[in-house]
Amino acid sequence: MSHDQPHAHGSSPATDTVQLNHTAVYASDRQLSAEFIAAILGLGVGAPFGPFLPVDLGNGVTLDYYETDEPIQSQHYAFLVPDEQFDGMIARLEAVGVTYYADPSHTEPGRINRLFGGRGAYFDDPDGHNMEIMTRPYVRP
């Protein structure tokens, strides 16, 4: 007898490990912000789910954009992306006039970093969330 049970999205089984499943991303305009990150990352925006507008990432994690009139505290979101898609993401940032930076403090505009043998960049979303794309995960001690 299996202990797996379907979750709210349908047929996916339960898990035996702790995993991030979804997180709410506060936005002044959920449609604008969800479409922005989806476009840059080459993803789609899902159908509204209650007050949330989801952007599904490739590893089972969903960014649930939530619209609020309250001031938005900037958060940091880092995306591990395929190396062969990195240049396209940079090109899409350039096409929409969004400056990218080599560093999280945004002091090196128009440059990328080469951390951990990969490539990375930081940029702001429409609400000032500090987004990061990187082709190699951080090597932690």
PDB file of C-alpha atoms in Angstrom:
ATOM      1  CA  MET A   1       0.000   0.000   0.000  1.00  0.00           C
ATOM      2  CA  SER A   2       1.437   3.345  -1.040  1.00  0.00           C
ATOM      3  CA  HIS A   3       1.603   6.251   1.384  1.00  0.00           C
ATOM      4  CA  ASP A   4       1.672   8.750  -1.473  1.00  0.00           C
ATOM      5  CA  GLN A   5      -1.391  10.939  -1.783  1.00  0.00           C
ATOM      6  CA  PRO A   6      -2.176  13.442  -4.501  1.00  0.00           C
ATOM      7  CA  HIS A   7      -1.749  17.094  -3.637  1.00  0.00           C
ATOM      8  CA  ALA A   8      -3.899  20.051  -4.611  1.00  0.00           C
ATOM      9  CA  HIS A   9      -2.502  20.249  -8.160  1.00  0.00           C
ATOM     10  CA  GLY A  10      -3.602  16.727  -9.075  1.00  0.00           C
ATOM     11  CA  SER A  11      -1.567  13.628  -9.727  1.00  0.00           C
ATOM     12  CA  SER A  12       1.834  14.515  -8.263  1.00  0.00           C
ATOM     13  CA  PRO A  13       2.763  12.337  -5.304  1.00  0.00           C
ATOM     14  CA  ALA A  14       3.750  13.497  -1.844  1.00  0.00           C
ATOM     15  CA  THR A  15       7.450  13.811  -1.100  1.00  0.00           C
ATOM     16  CA  ASP A  16       9.894  12.125   1.252  1.00  0.00           C
ATOM     17  CA  THR A  17      12.133  15.222   1.450  1.00  0.00           C
ATOM     18  CA  VAL A  18      11.584  18.842   2.430  1.00  0.00           C
ATOM     19  CA  GLN A  19      11.302  20.953  -0.716  1.00  0.00           C
ATOM     20  CA  LEU A  20      10.303  24.528  -1.452  1.00  0.00           C
ATOM     21  CA  ASN A  21       6.963  24.232  -3.250  1.00  0.00           C
ATOM     22  CA  HIS A  22       5.849  27.846  -3.723  1.00  0.00           C
ATOM     23  CA  THR A  23       6.429  31.311  -2.384  1.00  0.00           C
ATOM     24  CA  ALA A  24       4.379  34.493  -2.573  1.00  0.00           C
ATOM     25  CA  VAL A  25       6.043  37.370  -4.407  1.00  0.00           C
ATOM     26  CA  TYR A  26       4.457  40.698  -3.524  1.00  0.00           C
ATOM     27  CA  ALA A  27       3.805  43.024  -6.442  1.00  0.00           C
ATOM     28  CA  SER A  28       2.063  46.336  -7.080  1.00  0.00           C
ATOM     29  CA  ASP A  29       0.806  44.826 -10.371  1.00  0.00           C
ATOM     30  CA  ARG A  30       0.826  41.021 -10.307  1.00  0.00           C
ATOM     31  CA  GLN A  31       0.263  40.710 -14.060  1.00  0.00           C
ATOM     32  CA  LEU A  32       3.141  43.046 -14.943  1.00  0.00           C
ATOM     33  CA  SER A  33       5.576  41.424 -12.524  1.00  0.00           C
ATOM     34  CA  ALA A  34       4.669  37.830 -13.390  1.00  0.00           C
ATOM     35  CA  GLU A  35       4.870  38.538 -17.121  1.00  0.00           C
ATOM     36  CA  PHE A  36       8.195  40.336 -16.658  1.00  0.00           C
ATOM     37  CA  ILE A  37      10.004  37.487 -14.895  1.00  0.00           C
ATOM     38  CA  ALA A  38       8.368  34.862 -17.118  1.00  0.00           C
ATOM     39  CA  ALA A  39       9.509  36.722 -20.236  1.00  0.00           C
ATOM     40  CA  ILE A  40      13.082  37.161 -19.008  1.00  0.00           C
ATOM     41  CA  LEU A  41      13.378  33.521 -17.916  1.00  0.00           C
ATOM     42  CA  GLY A  42      11.624  32.148 -21.003  1.00  0.00           C
ATOM     43  CA  LEU A  43       8.687  30.741 -19.011  1.00  0.00           C
ATOM     44  CA  GLY A  44       4.924  31.133 -19.058  1.00  0.00           C
ATOM     45  CA  VAL A  45       2.424  32.673 -16.656  1.00  0.00           C
ATOM     46  CA  GLY A  46      -0.175  30.258 -15.345  1.00  0.00           C
ATOM     47  CA  ALA A  47      -3.888  30.742 -14.764  1.00  0.00           C
ATOM     48  CA  PRO A  48      -4.838  32.744 -11.668  1.00  0.00           C
ATOM     49  CA  PHE A  49      -5.088  30.646  -8.497  1.00  0.00           C
ATOM     50  CA  GLY A  50      -7.171  32.571  -5.993  1.00  0.00           C
ATOM     51  CA  PRO A  51      -5.401  35.910  -5.461  1.00  0.00           C
ATOM     52  CA  PHE A  52      -2.186  34.552  -6.952  1.00  0.00           C
ATOM     53  CA  LEU A  53      -0.771  34.628 -10.471  1.00  0.00           C
ATOM     54  CA  PRO A  54       1.706  31.735 -10.751  1.00  0.00           C
ATOM     55  CA  VAL A  55       4.942  31.356 -12.648  1.00  0.00           C
ATOM     56  CA  ASP A  56       5.977  27.695 -12.544  1.00  0.00           C
ATOM     57  CA  LEU A  57       9.704  27.033 -12.503  1.00  0.00           C
ATOM     58  CA  GLY A  58      11.188  23.844 -13.884  1.00  0.00           C
ATOM     59  CA  ASN A  59      11.908  22.212 -10.522  1.00  0.00           C
ATOM     60  CA  GLY A  60       8.406  22.101  -9.068  1.00  0.00           C
ATOM     61  CA  VAL A  61       8.607  25.517  -7.396  1.00  0.00           C
ATOM     62  CA  THR A  62       6.004  28.157  -8.162  1.00  0.00           C
ATOM     63  CA  LEU A  63       6.358  31.913  -7.748  1.00  0.00           C
ATOM     64  CA  ASP A  64       2.867  33.070  -6.752  1.00  0.00           C
ATOM     65  CA  TYR A  65       2.593  36.759  -7.573  1.00  0.00           C
ATOM     66  CA  TYR A  66       0.318  38.516  -5.079  1.00  0.00           C
ATOM     67  CA  GLU A  67      -0.899  42.049  -5.688  1.00  0.00           C
ATOM     68  CA  THR A  68      -0.867  44.487  -2.775  1.00  0.00           C
ATOM     69  CA  ASP A  69      -1.289  48.213  -2.246  1.00  0.00           C
ATOM     70  CA  GLU A  70       1.157  48.129   0.672  1.00  0.00           C
ATOM     71  CA  PRO A  71       4.771  49.275   0.233  1.00  0.00           C
ATOM     72  CA  ILE A  72       6.814  46.346  -1.088  1.00  0.00           C
ATOM     73  CA  GLN A  73       9.945  45.263   0.742  1.00  0.00           C
ATOM     74  CA  SER A  74      12.596  44.215  -1.768  1.00  0.00           C
ATOM     75  CA  GLN A  75      13.411  40.502  -1.628  1.00  0.00           C
ATOM     76  CA  HIS A  76      16.107  38.474  -3.376  1.00  0.00           C
ATOM     77  CA  TYR A  77      15.273  35.621  -5.731  1.00  0.00           C
ATOM     78  CA  ALA A  78      18.057  33.614  -7.394  1.00  0.00           C
ATOM     79  CA  PHE A  79      17.445  31.363 -10.398  1.00  0.00           C
ATOM     80  CA  LEU A  80      19.770  28.590 -11.488  1.00  0.00           C
ATOM     81  CA  VAL A  81      19.465  28.655 -15.273  1.00  0.00           C
ATOM     82  CA  PRO A  82      20.842  26.494 -18.103  1.00  0.00           C
ATOM     83  CA  ASP A  83      24.094  27.893 -19.456  1.00  0.00           C
ATOM     84  CA  GLU A  84      22.756  27.753 -23.025  1.00  0.00           C
ATOM     85  CA  GLN A  85      19.811  30.007 -22.040  1.00  0.00           C
ATOM     86  CA  PHE A  86      21.830  32.658 -20.184  1.00  0.00           C
ATOM     87  CA  ASP A  87      22.708  34.785 -23.231  1.00  0.00           C
ATOM     88  CA  GLY A  88      19.062  34.868 -24.291  1.00  0.00           C
ATOM     89  CA  MET A  89      18.037  36.101 -20.843  1.00  0.00           C
ATOM     90  CA  ILE A  90      20.635  38.872 -20.980  1.00  0.00           C
ATOM     91  CA  ALA A  91      19.436  39.790 -24.481  1.00  0.00           C
ATOM     92  CA  ARG A  92      15.818  39.982 -23.259  1.00  0.00           C
ATOM     93  CA  LEU A  93      16.859  42.256 -20.372  1.00  0.00           C
ATOM     94  CA  GLU A  94      18.643  44.505 -22.871  1.00  0.00           C
ATOM     95  CA  ALA A  95      15.633  44.445 -25.221  1.00  0.00           C
ATOM     96  CA  VAL A  96      13.297  45.764 -22.509  1.00  0.00           C
ATOM     97  CA  GLY A  97      15.849  48.310 -21.267  1.00  0.00           C
ATOM     98  CA  VAL A  98      16.491  46.722 -17.871  1.00  0.00           C
ATOM     99  CA  THR A  99      20.046  47.159 -16.607  1.00  0.00           C
ATOM    100  CA  TYR A 100      21.792  44.068 -15.296  1.00  0.00           C
ATOM    101  CA  TYR A 101      24.758  44.041 -12.946  1.00  0.00           C
ATOM    102  CA  ALA A 102      27.655  41.744 -12.054  1.00  0.00           C
ATOM    103  CA  ASP A 103      27.102  42.269  -8.325  1.00  0.00           C
ATOM    104  CA  PRO A 104      24.163  42.216  -5.901  1.00  0.00           C
ATOM    105  CA  SER A 105      24.773  45.839  -4.861  1.00  0.00           C
ATOM    106  CA  HIS A 106      24.288  46.957  -8.479  1.00  0.00           C
ATOM    107  CA  THR A 107      27.590  48.820  -8.779  1.00  0.00           C
ATOM    108  CA  GLU A 108      28.796  47.097 -11.982  1.00  0.00           C
ATOM    109  CA  PRO A 109      26.164  47.865 -14.656  1.00  0.00           C
ATOM    110  CA  GLY A 110      26.140  46.019 -17.972  1.00  0.00           C
ATOM    111  CA  ARG A 111      28.515  43.350 -16.693  1.00  0.00           C
ATOM    112  CA  ILE A 112      28.147  39.720 -15.630  1.00  0.00           C
ATOM    113  CA  ASN A 113      30.079  37.756 -13.027  1.00  0.00           C
ATOM    114  CA  ARG A 114      31.942  34.463 -13.391  1.00  0.00           C
ATOM    115  CA  LEU A 115      31.298  32.978  -9.957  1.00  0.00           C
ATOM    116  CA  PHE A 116      32.008  29.283  -9.366  1.00  0.00           C
ATOM    117  CA  GLY A 117      32.995  28.704 -12.990  1.00  0.00           C
ATOM    118  CA  GLY A 118      29.655  29.915 -14.336  1.00  0.00           C
ATOM    119  CA  ARG A 119      28.055  33.188 -15.318  1.00  0.00           C
ATOM    120  CA  GLY A 120      25.646  35.351 -13.358  1.00  0.00           C
ATOM    121  CA  ALA A 121      23.869  38.683 -13.269  1.00  0.00           C
ATOM    122  CA  TYR A 122      21.504  40.675 -11.075  1.00  0.00           C
ATOM    123  CA  PHE A 123      18.591  42.886 -12.098  1.00  0.00           C
ATOM    124  CA  ASP A 124      15.534  44.547 -10.596  1.00  0.00           C
ATOM    125  CA  ASP A 125      11.990  43.451 -11.348  1.00  0.00           C
ATOM    126  CA  PRO A 126       9.239  46.113 -11.669  1.00  0.00           C
ATOM    127  CA  ASP A 127       8.849  46.308  -7.866  1.00  0.00           C
ATOM    128  CA  GLY A 128      12.555  46.402  -7.055  1.00  0.00           C
ATOM    129  CA  HIS A 129      12.990  42.760  -6.102  1.00  0.00           C
ATOM    130  CA  ASN A 130      16.658  41.884  -6.662  1.00  0.00           C
ATOM    131  CA  MET A 131      16.589  39.020  -9.163  1.00  0.00           C
ATOM    132  CA  GLU A 132      19.638  36.891  -9.931  1.00  0.00           C
ATOM    133  CA  ILE A 133      20.341  34.486 -12.764  1.00  0.00           C
ATOM    134  CA  MET A 134      23.290  32.122 -12.458  1.00  0.00           C
ATOM    135  CA  THR A 135      24.516  29.127 -14.411  1.00  0.00           C
ATOM    136  CA  ARG A 136      26.327  27.407 -11.512  1.00  0.00           C
ATOM    137  CA  PRO A 137      25.097  27.016  -7.939  1.00  0.00           C
ATOM    138  CA  TYR A 138      27.103  28.615  -5.172  1.00  0.00           C
ATOM    139  CA  VAL A 139      29.787  26.415  -3.699  1.00  0.00           C
ATOM    140  CA  ARG A 140      29.130  26.487   0.023  1.00  0.00           C
ATOM    141  CA  PRO A 141      31.718  25.593   2.693  1.00  0.00           C
TER     142      PRO A 141
END
